[in-house]
Coordinates of C-alpha atoms in Angstrom, one line a residue:
Chain A
M1 CA 83.2 -123.3 -89.7
L2 CA 80.4 -122.6 -92.1
S3 CA 77.7 -125.2 -92.4
E4 CA 76.6 -126.6 -95.7
F5 CA 73.5 -124.5 -95.7
D6 CA 75.3 -121.3 -94.6
L7 CA 77.7 -121.9 -97.5
I8 CA 75.0 -122.0 -100.1
Q9 CA 73.0 -119.1 -98.6
H10 CA 76.0 -117.0 -98.1
Y11 CA 77.8 -117.3 -101.4
F12 CA 75.4 -118.7 -103.9
A13 CA 71.9 -117.6 -103.0
H14 CA 72.1 -115.0 -105.6
H15 CA 69.3 -112.6 -106.4
S16 CA 69.3 -112.1 -110.1
P17 CA 66.6 -110.0 -111.7
A18 CA 63.3 -111.9 -111.7
D19 CA 63.0 -114.1 -114.8
S20 CA 60.1 -115.9 -116.3
H21 CA 61.6 -119.4 -115.9
L22 CA 62.5 -119.9 -112.3
V23 CA 59.5 -121.0 -110.1
L24 CA 61.5 -122.2 -107.1
G25 CA 65.3 -121.9 -106.5
V26 CA 67.9 -123.0 -104.1
G27 CA 66.7 -124.5 -100.8
D28 CA 64.1 -127.2 -101.6
D29 CA 64.6 -130.8 -102.7
C30 CA 64.4 -129.7 -106.3
A31 CA 64.4 -126.5 -108.2
L32 CA 61.4 -125.8 -110.4
I33 CA 61.5 -124.2 -113.8
Q34 CA 58.7 -123.4 -116.1
P35 CA 59.9 -124.0 -119.7
T36 CA 58.5 -121.7 -122.4
A37 CA 55.6 -123.5 -124.1
G38 CA 56.7 -125.5 -127.1
M39 CA 60.5 -125.0 -126.6
Q40 CA 62.9 -127.9 -126.1
T41 CA 65.3 -127.9 -123.2
A42 CA 69.0 -128.3 -123.9
I43 CA 71.1 -129.8 -121.1
S44 CA 74.8 -130.2 -120.7
T45 CA 77.1 -131.3 -117.8
D46 CA 80.8 -130.6 -117.3
M47 CA 82.9 -131.8 -114.4
L48 CA 86.1 -130.0 -113.7
V49 CA 88.8 -131.6 -111.6
S50 CA 91.6 -130.0 -109.8
G51 CA 95.0 -130.9 -111.3
R52 CA 93.3 -132.0 -114.5
H53 CA 91.2 -129.1 -115.9
F54 CA 92.8 -126.4 -113.8
F55 CA 95.8 -126.0 -111.5
P56 CA 95.2 -126.6 -107.8
D57 CA 96.3 -123.0 -107.1
A58 CA 94.1 -121.6 -109.9
D59 CA 92.7 -118.1 -109.2
P60 CA 89.3 -118.8 -107.8
R61 CA 87.5 -115.9 -109.6
M62 CA 88.8 -117.0 -113.0
L63 CA 88.0 -120.6 -112.1
G64 CA 84.4 -119.6 -111.3
H65 CA 84.2 -117.9 -114.7
K66 CA 85.7 -120.9 -116.5
C67 CA 83.5 -123.5 -115.0
L68 CA 80.4 -121.8 -116.1
A69 CA 81.9 -120.7 -119.4
V70 CA 82.7 -124.2 -120.6
N71 CA 79.0 -125.2 -119.9
L72 CA 77.6 -122.1 -121.6
S73 CA 79.9 -123.0 -124.6
D74 CA 78.0 -126.2 -124.9
L75 CA 74.7 -124.3 -125.1
A76 CA 76.2 -122.0 -127.6
A77 CA 77.3 -124.9 -129.8
M78 CA 73.7 -126.1 -129.9
G79 CA 72.2 -122.6 -130.6
A80 CA 70.4 -122.7 -127.2
R81 CA 69.5 -119.7 -125.1
P82 CA 70.7 -120.1 -121.4
M83 CA 68.1 -120.4 -118.7
G84 CA 69.9 -121.6 -115.6
F85 CA 72.4 -123.9 -114.1
S86 CA 73.0 -126.1 -111.1
L87 CA 76.3 -126.3 -109.3
A88 CA 77.8 -129.2 -107.3
L89 CA 80.9 -128.5 -105.5
A90 CA 83.3 -130.7 -103.6
L91 CA 85.7 -128.7 -101.5
P92 CA 88.6 -129.8 -99.2
E93 CA 87.6 -127.1 -96.8
A94 CA 85.2 -124.1 -96.7
N95 CA 87.6 -121.3 -97.3
A96 CA 85.7 -118.0 -97.2
D97 CA 88.1 -116.0 -99.4
W98 CA 88.2 -118.7 -102.0
L99 CA 84.4 -119.2 -102.0
Y100 CA 83.8 -115.4 -102.3
S101 CA 86.1 -115.0 -105.3
F102 CA 84.9 -118.2 -106.9
S103 CA 81.2 -117.2 -106.6
Q104 CA 82.0 -113.7 -107.9
G105 CA 83.6 -115.0 -111.1
L106 CA 80.8 -117.5 -111.6
L107 CA 77.9 -115.2 -110.9
A108 CA 79.3 -112.3 -113.0
L109 CA 79.3 -114.5 -116.1
A110 CA 75.9 -115.9 -115.1
D111 CA 74.5 -112.4 -115.0
Q112 CA 76.0 -111.5 -118.3
H113 CA 74.0 -114.4 -119.9
Q114 CA 70.9 -114.2 -117.7
C115 CA 71.7 -117.7 -116.6
R116 CA 70.3 -118.2 -113.1
L117 CA 71.8 -120.4 -110.4
I118 CA 68.9 -122.6 -109.6
G119 CA 70.3 -125.1 -107.1
G120 CA 73.1 -127.4 -106.3
D121 CA 75.0 -129.4 -103.7
T122 CA 78.1 -128.9 -101.6
T123 CA 80.2 -131.5 -100.0
K124 CA 83.7 -132.1 -98.5
G125 CA 86.1 -133.8 -100.8
P126 CA 88.9 -133.3 -103.3
L127 CA 88.2 -130.1 -105.3
N128 CA 85.7 -130.9 -108.0
I129 CA 83.2 -128.6 -109.7
C130 CA 80.3 -130.0 -111.7
I131 CA 77.9 -127.7 -113.4
T132 CA 74.8 -128.7 -115.3
V133 CA 73.4 -126.0 -117.6
F134 CA 69.9 -125.6 -119.1
G135 CA 68.9 -123.7 -122.2
E136 CA 66.0 -123.4 -124.5
I137 CA 65.7 -123.9 -128.3
P138 CA 62.8 -124.1 -130.7
P139 CA 62.2 -127.7 -132.0
G140 CA 64.2 -128.5 -135.1
Q141 CA 66.6 -125.5 -134.7
A142 CA 69.4 -127.2 -132.7
L143 CA 72.8 -127.2 -134.3
R144 CA 73.6 -130.9 -134.1
R145 CA 76.9 -132.7 -134.7
D146 CA 75.2 -135.0 -137.3
A147 CA 74.0 -132.3 -139.6
A148 CA 77.0 -131.5 -141.8
C149 CA 76.3 -131.8 -145.5
V150 CA 78.7 -132.5 -148.4
G151 CA 79.7 -129.1 -149.9
D152 CA 79.3 -127.2 -146.6
D153 CA 81.8 -124.6 -145.7
I154 CA 83.6 -125.1 -142.4
W155 CA 83.9 -122.1 -140.2
V156 CA 85.5 -121.3 -136.9
S157 CA 84.8 -118.4 -134.5
G158 CA 87.4 -116.2 -132.9
T159 CA 91.0 -117.5 -132.7
L160 CA 92.7 -120.7 -131.9
G161 CA 95.7 -121.9 -130.0
D162 CA 96.5 -119.3 -127.4
A163 CA 95.2 -121.4 -124.6
R164 CA 97.5 -124.2 -125.8
L165 CA 100.3 -121.8 -126.0
A166 CA 99.8 -120.8 -122.3
L167 CA 99.8 -124.5 -121.4
A168 CA 103.1 -124.9 -123.2
G169 CA 104.5 -122.1 -121.0
Y170 CA 103.2 -123.7 -117.8
W171 CA 104.6 -127.1 -118.9
Q172 CA 107.9 -125.4 -119.9
E173 CA 107.7 -127.0 -123.4
L174 CA 108.5 -123.4 -124.6
K175 CA 110.3 -120.5 -123.1
L176 CA 107.7 -117.6 -123.4
D177 CA 108.1 -114.0 -122.8
A178 CA 106.3 -113.2 -119.5
D179 CA 103.9 -110.8 -121.1
I180 CA 103.0 -113.2 -123.9
H181 CA 102.5 -116.0 -121.4
Q182 CA 100.3 -113.9 -119.2
Q183 CA 98.0 -112.8 -122.1
A184 CA 97.8 -116.3 -123.5
A185 CA 97.0 -117.6 -120.0
L186 CA 94.0 -115.2 -119.8
R187 CA 92.6 -116.9 -122.9
M188 CA 93.1 -120.3 -121.1
H189 CA 91.6 -119.2 -117.8
M190 CA 88.8 -116.9 -119.0
P191 CA 87.3 -118.4 -122.2
T192 CA 84.4 -116.5 -123.9
P193 CA 81.4 -118.7 -124.5
R194 CA 80.0 -117.9 -128.0
V195 CA 76.4 -117.8 -126.9
A196 CA 75.4 -114.8 -129.1
L197 CA 76.9 -116.4 -132.2
G198 CA 75.2 -119.7 -131.5
L199 CA 71.9 -118.0 -131.3
S200 CA 72.5 -116.0 -134.5
L201 CA 73.4 -119.2 -136.4
R202 CA 70.0 -120.8 -135.8
G203 CA 68.5 -121.6 -139.1
I204 CA 71.8 -120.8 -140.9
A205 CA 74.4 -123.3 -139.7
H206 CA 74.0 -127.0 -140.2
A207 CA 76.4 -128.8 -137.8
A208 CA 78.2 -127.1 -134.9
L209 CA 80.2 -127.9 -131.8
D210 CA 82.6 -126.1 -129.4
I211 CA 86.3 -126.8 -129.5
S212 CA 87.3 -128.0 -126.1
D213 CA 89.8 -130.8 -127.0
G214 CA 91.3 -129.4 -130.2
L215 CA 90.0 -128.6 -133.7
T216 CA 90.9 -131.8 -135.5
G217 CA 89.6 -134.1 -132.8
D218 CA 86.4 -132.2 -132.3
L219 CA 85.8 -131.7 -136.0
G220 CA 86.3 -135.4 -136.2
H221 CA 83.1 -135.9 -134.2
I222 CA 81.1 -133.9 -136.7
L223 CA 82.6 -135.9 -139.6
K224 CA 81.9 -139.2 -137.9
R225 CA 78.4 -138.4 -136.9
S226 CA 77.5 -136.8 -140.2
G227 CA 79.1 -139.6 -142.2
V228 CA 81.3 -137.2 -144.2
G229 CA 84.9 -136.1 -144.6
A230 CA 86.6 -132.7 -144.9
S231 CA 89.5 -130.7 -146.2
L232 CA 91.0 -128.1 -143.9
W233 CA 93.2 -125.1 -145.0
V234 CA 95.7 -125.2 -142.2
D235 CA 97.3 -121.8 -143.0
A236 CA 93.8 -120.1 -143.0
L237 CA 93.3 -121.0 -139.4
P238 CA 92.9 -117.9 -137.2
A239 CA 95.8 -118.2 -134.7
G240 CA 95.5 -116.3 -131.5
P241 CA 97.3 -113.0 -131.2
M242 CA 100.0 -114.5 -129.0
L243 CA 100.4 -117.7 -131.1
Q244 CA 100.8 -115.5 -134.2
Q245 CA 104.2 -114.4 -132.9
Q246 CA 105.5 -118.0 -132.7
D247 CA 107.0 -120.1 -135.5
P248 CA 104.7 -121.4 -138.3
E249 CA 105.0 -125.1 -137.4
L250 CA 104.0 -124.4 -133.8
R251 CA 101.2 -122.2 -135.0
R252 CA 99.8 -125.0 -137.2
R253 CA 100.1 -127.6 -134.5
F254 CA 98.5 -125.5 -131.7
C255 CA 95.7 -124.3 -134.0
L256 CA 94.9 -127.8 -135.1
T257 CA 95.1 -129.6 -131.7
G258 CA 95.1 -127.1 -128.9
G259 CA 92.2 -127.5 -126.5
D260 CA 90.5 -125.1 -124.2
D261 CA 89.7 -122.4 -126.8
Y262 CA 86.0 -122.9 -126.6
E263 CA 85.4 -121.4 -130.1
L264 CA 82.6 -122.7 -132.2
C265 CA 83.4 -124.8 -135.3
F266 CA 80.4 -125.0 -137.6
T267 CA 79.3 -125.9 -141.1
A268 CA 76.9 -124.0 -143.4
S269 CA 75.9 -124.3 -147.0
A270 CA 78.2 -122.3 -149.3
D271 CA 75.2 -120.3 -150.5
Q272 CA 74.8 -119.0 -146.9
R273 CA 78.1 -117.2 -146.7
E274 CA 76.5 -113.8 -146.5
Q275 CA 74.1 -114.9 -143.8
V276 CA 77.0 -116.4 -141.8
L277 CA 78.9 -113.2 -142.0
A278 CA 75.8 -111.2 -141.0
A279 CA 75.2 -113.5 -138.0
A280 CA 78.9 -113.0 -137.0
Q281 CA 78.4 -109.2 -137.2
A282 CA 75.2 -109.3 -135.3
S283 CA 76.8 -111.2 -132.5
Q284 CA 80.1 -109.2 -132.7
T285 CA 82.0 -112.4 -133.1
P286 CA 84.7 -112.8 -135.9
V287 CA 84.4 -116.0 -138.0
T288 CA 86.8 -117.5 -140.5
R289 CA 86.2 -120.0 -143.3
I290 CA 88.7 -122.8 -142.9
G291 CA 87.6 -125.7 -145.1
Q292 CA 85.0 -127.7 -146.7
I293 CA 82.9 -130.8 -146.0
E294 CA 83.4 -133.6 -148.6
A295 CA 81.9 -137.0 -149.3
Q296 CA 85.3 -138.8 -149.0
P297 CA 85.7 -139.9 -145.4
G298 CA 88.7 -138.6 -143.3
L299 CA 90.3 -135.3 -142.7
R300 CA 92.7 -133.8 -145.2
L301 CA 95.0 -130.9 -144.4
F302 CA 96.4 -128.5 -146.9
D303 CA 98.9 -125.6 -146.7
A304 CA 98.6 -122.2 -148.3
Q305 CA 99.9 -123.6 -151.6
Q306 CA 97.1 -126.3 -151.7
Q307 CA 99.8 -128.9 -150.9
P308 CA 98.8 -131.8 -148.7
L309 CA 100.3 -131.7 -145.2
Q310 CA 101.3 -134.7 -143.2
L311 CA 101.2 -133.8 -139.5
H312 CA 101.3 -136.0 -136.5
L313 CA 98.3 -134.9 -134.5
Q314 CA 96.7 -136.1 -131.4
S315 CA 93.5 -134.9 -129.7
F316 CA 93.2 -134.8 -126.0
D317 CA 91.5 -137.7 -124.2
H318 CA 91.2 -137.9 -120.4
F319 CA 91.8 -141.7 -120.2
S320 CA 94.4 -142.2 -122.9
T321 CA 96.8 -139.4 -122.0
P322 CA 98.7 -139.5 -118.7
Chain B
M1 CA 92.9 -148.3 -122.4
L2 CA 89.4 -147.1 -123.2
S3 CA 89.0 -143.6 -124.5
E4 CA 86.5 -141.2 -123.0
F5 CA 84.1 -141.7 -125.9
D6 CA 84.5 -145.5 -125.8
L7 CA 83.7 -145.4 -122.1
I8 CA 80.4 -143.5 -122.6
Q9 CA 79.4 -145.6 -125.6
H10 CA 80.3 -148.9 -124.1
Y11 CA 78.8 -148.6 -120.7
F12 CA 76.3 -145.9 -120.7
A13 CA 74.8 -145.4 -124.2
H14 CA 71.8 -147.3 -123.0
H15 CA 68.9 -148.0 -125.2
S16 CA 65.8 -147.7 -123.0
P17 CA 62.4 -148.1 -124.6
A18 CA 61.5 -145.0 -126.7
D19 CA 60.0 -142.2 -124.6
S20 CA 58.3 -139.1 -125.5
H21 CA 60.7 -136.7 -123.8
L22 CA 64.2 -137.4 -125.3
V23 CA 64.9 -135.7 -128.6
L24 CA 68.7 -136.1 -128.6
G25 CA 70.7 -138.2 -126.2
V26 CA 74.4 -138.9 -125.4
G27 CA 77.0 -137.7 -128.0
D28 CA 76.3 -134.1 -128.9
D29 CA 77.2 -130.8 -127.1
C30 CA 73.8 -131.0 -125.3
A31 CA 71.0 -133.4 -124.8
L32 CA 67.6 -132.2 -125.9
I33 CA 64.4 -133.0 -124.2
Q34 CA 60.9 -131.9 -125.1
P35 CA 59.0 -131.1 -121.9
T36 CA 55.3 -131.9 -121.8
A37 CA 53.3 -128.8 -122.6
G38 CA 52.4 -126.8 -119.5
M39 CA 54.4 -128.9 -117.1
Q40 CA 57.2 -127.6 -114.8
T41 CA 60.6 -129.2 -114.8
A42 CA 62.0 -130.3 -111.4
I43 CA 65.8 -130.4 -111.2
S44 CA 68.0 -131.8 -108.5
T45 CA 71.8 -132.4 -108.2
D46 CA 73.7 -134.6 -105.8
M47 CA 77.4 -135.2 -105.7
L48 CA 78.8 -138.3 -104.1
V49 CA 82.4 -138.4 -103.0
S50 CA 84.4 -141.5 -102.2
G51 CA 85.3 -141.8 -98.5
R52 CA 82.5 -139.3 -97.7
H53 CA 79.2 -140.7 -99.1
F54 CA 80.5 -144.2 -99.7
F55 CA 83.4 -146.4 -98.9
P56 CA 86.3 -146.4 -101.4
D57 CA 85.8 -150.1 -101.9
A58 CA 82.0 -149.9 -102.2
D59 CA 80.4 -152.6 -104.3
P60 CA 80.1 -150.8 -107.7
R61 CA 76.6 -152.2 -108.6
M62 CA 75.1 -151.0 -105.3
L63 CA 76.9 -147.7 -105.7
G64 CA 75.4 -147.2 -109.1
H65 CA 72.0 -147.9 -107.6
K66 CA 72.6 -145.5 -104.7
C67 CA 73.9 -142.6 -106.7
L68 CA 70.7 -142.5 -108.8
A69 CA 68.4 -143.4 -105.9
V70 CA 69.4 -140.4 -103.8
N71 CA 68.5 -138.2 -106.8
L72 CA 65.2 -139.9 -107.6
S73 CA 64.5 -139.5 -103.9
D74 CA 64.7 -135.7 -104.4
L75 CA 62.1 -135.9 -107.2
A76 CA 59.9 -138.1 -105.0
A77 CA 60.1 -135.5 -102.2
M78 CA 58.7 -132.9 -104.7
G79 CA 56.1 -135.2 -106.2
A80 CA 57.7 -135.1 -109.6
R81 CA 57.7 -137.8 -112.2
P82 CA 61.2 -138.8 -113.4
M83 CA 62.2 -138.0 -117.0
G84 CA 65.9 -138.4 -117.2
F85 CA 69.3 -137.7 -115.7
S86 CA 72.8 -136.7 -116.6
L87 CA 75.9 -138.4 -115.1
A88 CA 79.3 -136.8 -114.5
L89 CA 81.9 -139.2 -113.4
A90 CA 85.5 -138.6 -112.2
L91 CA 87.4 -141.9 -112.1
P92 CA 91.0 -142.6 -111.0
E93 CA 91.2 -145.2 -113.8
A94 CA 88.9 -146.7 -116.4
N95 CA 88.4 -150.1 -114.8
A96 CA 86.2 -152.2 -117.0
D97 CA 84.8 -154.5 -114.3
W98 CA 84.0 -151.6 -112.0
L99 CA 82.3 -149.6 -114.8
Y100 CA 80.3 -152.6 -116.0
S101 CA 78.9 -153.3 -112.5
F102 CA 78.4 -149.6 -111.7
S103 CA 76.5 -149.0 -115.0
Q104 CA 74.4 -152.2 -114.4
G105 CA 73.3 -151.0 -110.9
L106 CA 72.6 -147.5 -112.2
L107 CA 70.7 -148.4 -115.3
A108 CA 68.6 -151.1 -113.6
L109 CA 67.1 -148.5 -111.3
A110 CA 66.8 -146.0 -114.2
D111 CA 64.8 -148.5 -116.1
Q112 CA 62.6 -149.2 -113.1
H113 CA 61.6 -145.5 -113.1
Q114 CA 61.6 -144.8 -116.8
C115 CA 64.3 -142.3 -116.1
R116 CA 66.6 -142.1 -119.1
L117 CA 70.4 -141.3 -119.1
I118 CA 70.5 -138.3 -121.4
G119 CA 74.1 -137.3 -121.3
G120 CA 77.1 -136.6 -119.1
D121 CA 80.8 -136.2 -118.8
T122 CA 83.7 -138.5 -117.8
T123 CA 87.1 -137.4 -116.6
K124 CA 90.1 -138.7 -114.7
G125 CA 90.3 -137.7 -111.0
P126 CA 89.5 -138.8 -107.5
L127 CA 86.3 -140.9 -107.6
N128 CA 83.3 -138.5 -107.7
I129 CA 79.9 -139.1 -109.0
C130 CA 77.5 -136.2 -109.8
I131 CA 74.0 -136.9 -111.1
T132 CA 71.5 -134.2 -112.1
V133 CA 68.0 -135.5 -112.4
F134 CA 65.0 -134.1 -114.2
G135 CA 61.3 -134.7 -113.5
E136 CA 58.0 -133.2 -114.4
I137 CA 55.2 -131.8 -112.3
P138 CA 52.0 -129.8 -113.0
P139 CA 52.2 -126.2 -111.9
G140 CA 51.1 -125.7 -108.3
Q141 CA 51.3 -129.4 -107.3
A142 CA 54.9 -129.5 -106.0
L143 CA 55.4 -130.7 -102.4
R144 CA 57.5 -127.8 -101.2
R145 CA 59.3 -127.4 -97.9
D146 CA 57.6 -124.1 -97.1
A147 CA 54.0 -125.5 -97.2
A148 CA 53.5 -127.0 -93.8
C149 CA 50.4 -125.7 -92.0
V150 CA 49.6 -125.5 -88.3
G151 CA 47.5 -128.5 -87.3
D152 CA 49.0 -130.7 -90.1
D153 CA 49.9 -134.3 -89.2
I154 CA 53.5 -135.3 -89.7
W155 CA 54.1 -138.6 -91.6
V156 CA 57.0 -140.7 -92.5
S157 CA 57.3 -143.4 -95.1
G158 CA 58.9 -146.9 -94.6
T159 CA 61.2 -147.3 -91.6
L160 CA 64.1 -145.3 -90.1
G161 CA 67.5 -145.9 -88.6
D162 CA 68.7 -149.2 -90.2
A163 CA 71.2 -147.3 -92.5
R164 CA 72.6 -145.6 -89.4
L165 CA 72.8 -148.9 -87.6
A166 CA 74.9 -150.3 -90.5
L167 CA 77.2 -147.3 -90.2
A168 CA 77.6 -148.0 -86.4
G169 CA 78.7 -151.5 -87.4
Y170 CA 81.2 -150.2 -89.9
W171 CA 82.5 -147.6 -87.4
Q172 CA 82.6 -150.2 -84.7
E173 CA 80.5 -148.0 -82.4
L174 CA 78.5 -151.2 -81.9
K175 CA 79.2 -154.9 -82.1
L176 CA 76.5 -156.2 -84.4
D177 CA 75.7 -159.8 -85.3
A178 CA 77.0 -160.3 -88.9
D179 CA 73.6 -161.1 -90.2
I180 CA 72.0 -158.0 -88.7
H181 CA 74.8 -155.9 -90.0
Q182 CA 74.5 -157.3 -93.5
Q183 CA 70.8 -156.7 -93.7
A184 CA 71.1 -153.2 -92.2
A185 CA 73.9 -152.5 -94.7
L186 CA 71.6 -153.3 -97.6
R187 CA 69.4 -150.5 -96.4
M188 CA 72.3 -148.2 -96.4
H189 CA 73.7 -149.2 -99.8
M190 CA 70.5 -149.8 -101.7
P191 CA 67.9 -147.1 -100.6
T192 CA 64.5 -147.2 -102.2
P193 CA 63.4 -143.8 -103.7
R194 CA 59.8 -143.3 -102.8
V195 CA 58.8 -142.0 -106.2
A196 CA 55.4 -143.7 -106.4
L197 CA 54.4 -142.4 -103.0
G198 CA 55.5 -138.8 -103.9
L199 CA 53.3 -139.0 -107.0
S200 CA 50.3 -140.3 -105.0
L201 CA 50.7 -137.5 -102.5
R202 CA 50.2 -134.7 -105.1
G203 CA 47.2 -132.7 -104.1
I204 CA 47.1 -134.4 -100.6
A205 CA 50.3 -133.6 -98.8
H206 CA 51.4 -130.0 -98.0
A207 CA 55.1 -130.0 -97.3
A208 CA 57.5 -132.9 -98.0
L209 CA 61.2 -133.7 -98.1
D210 CA 63.4 -136.8 -98.2
I211 CA 65.4 -137.8 -95.1
S212 CA 69.0 -137.9 -96.1
D213 CA 70.7 -136.3 -93.1
G214 CA 68.4 -137.4 -90.3
L215 CA 64.7 -136.8 -89.4
T216 CA 65.2 -134.0 -86.9
G217 CA 67.6 -132.0 -89.0
D218 CA 65.6 -132.5 -92.2
L219 CA 62.2 -131.9 -90.5
G220 CA 63.9 -128.7 -89.2
H221 CA 64.1 -127.4 -92.8
I222 CA 60.4 -127.8 -93.2
L223 CA 59.7 -126.0 -89.9
K224 CA 62.1 -123.2 -90.6
R225 CA 60.9 -122.5 -94.2
S226 CA 57.2 -122.9 -93.2
G227 CA 57.6 -120.7 -90.1
V228 CA 56.1 -123.3 -87.8
G229 CA 57.1 -125.7 -85.0
A230 CA 56.3 -129.4 -84.2
S231 CA 55.8 -132.1 -81.7
L232 CA 57.2 -135.6 -82.5
W233 CA 56.1 -138.8 -80.9
V234 CA 59.5 -140.4 -80.6
D235 CA 58.2 -143.9 -79.7
A236 CA 55.9 -143.9 -82.7
L237 CA 58.8 -143.7 -85.1
P238 CA 58.9 -146.7 -87.3
A239 CA 62.3 -148.2 -86.6
G240 CA 63.9 -150.4 -89.2
P241 CA 63.6 -154.2 -88.7
M242 CA 67.2 -154.5 -87.6
L243 CA 67.1 -151.5 -85.4
Q244 CA 64.0 -152.8 -83.7
Q245 CA 66.2 -155.5 -82.1
Q246 CA 68.5 -152.9 -80.4
D247 CA 68.0 -151.2 -77.1
P248 CA 65.3 -148.4 -76.9
E249 CA 67.7 -145.5 -76.4
L250 CA 69.7 -146.4 -79.5
R251 CA 66.4 -147.0 -81.4
R252 CA 65.2 -143.5 -80.5
R253 CA 68.5 -141.8 -81.4
F254 CA 69.0 -143.6 -84.7
C255 CA 65.4 -143.0 -85.8
L256 CA 65.7 -139.3 -85.0
T257 CA 69.1 -138.5 -86.4
G258 CA 70.2 -141.4 -88.6
G259 CA 70.8 -140.3 -92.2
D260 CA 70.8 -142.2 -95.5
D261 CA 67.3 -143.7 -95.1
Y262 CA 65.8 -141.7 -98.0
E263 CA 62.3 -142.0 -96.6
L264 CA 59.8 -139.2 -97.2
C265 CA 58.7 -137.0 -94.3
F266 CA 55.6 -135.0 -95.2
T267 CA 52.8 -133.1 -93.7
A268 CA 49.1 -133.2 -94.5
S269 CA 45.9 -131.8 -93.1
A270 CA 44.4 -133.9 -90.3
D271 CA 41.2 -134.2 -92.3
Q272 CA 43.2 -135.9 -95.1
R273 CA 44.2 -139.0 -93.1
E274 CA 42.1 -141.4 -95.2
Q275 CA 43.5 -139.9 -98.4
V276 CA 47.1 -140.2 -97.1
L277 CA 46.5 -143.9 -96.3
A278 CA 44.9 -144.5 -99.7
A279 CA 47.9 -142.9 -101.4
A280 CA 50.2 -145.1 -99.3
Q281 CA 48.2 -148.2 -100.3
A282 CA 48.1 -147.1 -104.0
S283 CA 51.9 -146.8 -104.0
Q284 CA 52.5 -149.9 -101.8
T285 CA 54.5 -147.8 -99.4
P286 CA 53.8 -148.0 -95.6
V287 CA 53.4 -144.6 -93.8
T288 CA 53.3 -143.8 -90.1
R289 CA 51.9 -140.7 -88.4
I290 CA 54.6 -139.4 -86.1
G291 CA 53.6 -135.9 -84.9
Q292 CA 51.9 -132.6 -85.5
I293 CA 52.8 -129.2 -86.9
E294 CA 52.2 -126.4 -84.3
A295 CA 52.4 -122.6 -84.3
Q296 CA 55.0 -122.6 -81.5
P297 CA 58.5 -122.6 -83.1
G298 CA 60.9 -125.4 -82.3
L299 CA 60.8 -129.2 -82.2
R300 CA 59.4 -130.9 -79.1
L301 CA 60.0 -134.6 -78.5
F302 CA 57.6 -136.8 -76.5
D303 CA 57.7 -140.4 -75.3
A304 CA 54.9 -143.0 -75.4
Q305 CA 53.6 -141.6 -72.1
Q306 CA 53.4 -138.0 -73.6
Q307 CA 56.4 -137.0 -71.4
P308 CA 58.8 -134.5 -72.9
L309 CA 62.2 -136.0 -73.9
Q310 CA 65.5 -134.2 -73.7
L311 CA 67.9 -135.8 -76.1
H312 CA 71.2 -134.5 -77.4
L313 CA 70.8 -134.7 -81.1
Q314 CA 72.9 -133.6 -84.0
S315 CA 72.2 -133.7 -87.7
F316 CA 74.8 -134.4 -90.2
D317 CA 76.6 -131.6 -91.9
H318 CA 79.5 -132.0 -94.4
F319 CA 81.5 -129.0 -93.3
S320 CA 80.9 -129.1 -89.5
T321 CA 81.6 -132.8 -88.9
P322 CA 85.1 -134.3 -89.4

């Protein structure tokens, strides 16, 4: 059986192109990085647990991608440029095929974002993957959750709800055409972190976050921390291509509450619309204007006819859902 | 039941004295820290799994202490000054008593080292605690594993083997007096990270690491990465006060291979002995000279009469031990 050191060396001691940050990588007590002078370091941690965030039999290559993607998504939501990440991994056994595929998925995405694996830990235990990611951002330019202003437009990147649709297929809430399920599932298993958009929005957007638990719940964090309210135009929400083929009620519900999309939701002054669209174009990421920040607390939903909608919505929470 | 956000807020949104590094803490997509100009950032991650690194019924206060201590120990081994840490926590349930005690143990040690909790993640799952710790160090001053030189003295801090003795009691390898077992167990559950010693050794020590898996195995990493060998004076090893009361063979074996002591093992030029002792005094940490770095590869063990010892030793490895 592979030893702990063999494991790290064999699958994860990955030789990316030299970069200016990493001074000392995998293999010592600590990794050392040299931050760019004057920049702030953005740090985020996500822990993914088998049976909770992914199926126990999840494809390991897609799983490797997803574990890093959700962390890069947090950097994107802050407008930070990725530098590196550490990986802690609890595995029931050291399965060579699984590890090979997992590392391939993980490191391919890391390469794509010049985000270097700088260190980590492996241990035996129920499958658990914990990544901590590091990025850089100039002081004062972070897209914080508490920065939404009354009058701001609310925007969302890409499309919503296909990941939730896939889950409905797995849970057999819905009977889905196999093709549709498969394509929606790709969205669930291989999310695209909107790093380029986050960088382009520096100096333009006010507040931002990534949608991991559902739009209404996550937008609620911006509203609460910024001390504002909002109106959302529910029928303007950009439903994913698979969800668009479903009935309108389902479309609304999954767009509003479906998690796992990892799109950015952000606010920007109404007089910055052109700049937002230019940032979207520069980063090749579609964006849609979906509502407005208002002084009145709470979240109000409207349909295409400007009529108020009463929907029973619940965001995802790890300790209040079964 | 407490929600994920309630959990973090209630137990971990801890208000340490203001510090110069933290720009934005718990509650956004990322934490933001402002590194000191010109300093390097040292980063280490440790994942602790229930039933592997601690007993499922471990006292939560001591567990909180230990989880951070093993990470601070990695900073100590590098000579880095702690800045902050992130905490990812998978819990089978949100038990308020457990969380209260765990956070108390964790944050008490954090305060002691001015190491701020800057963010994290909580999720439902088999108990798993992953901490990533951040420290600072001036360029070129890190105590690296690859820096041992032929002729260096080998030193160890504190005492060795009491944590292993406690484990022998739990495993019923040995029948221990209840008092002795209890005191040895404190050493196992409440390790002291040698942060002050690590800082004092900057510019004095060459190579260093912390002993988590046993002296011979861990020293082996220094030897391998530095391309050197060593002689160890086995009877000079500073056995823990409880282990000192056991028979000499057991004392040797547990000093050489016992894990979980979290003492520093370091090398320094023989003409720096006075400086090493002054650093030990300044940091109020006892140190003992236990051997010498040599050009000949491999590790040679000698008894008090300078006679070679042949001992069957094995270091701990998560994937090659049951």
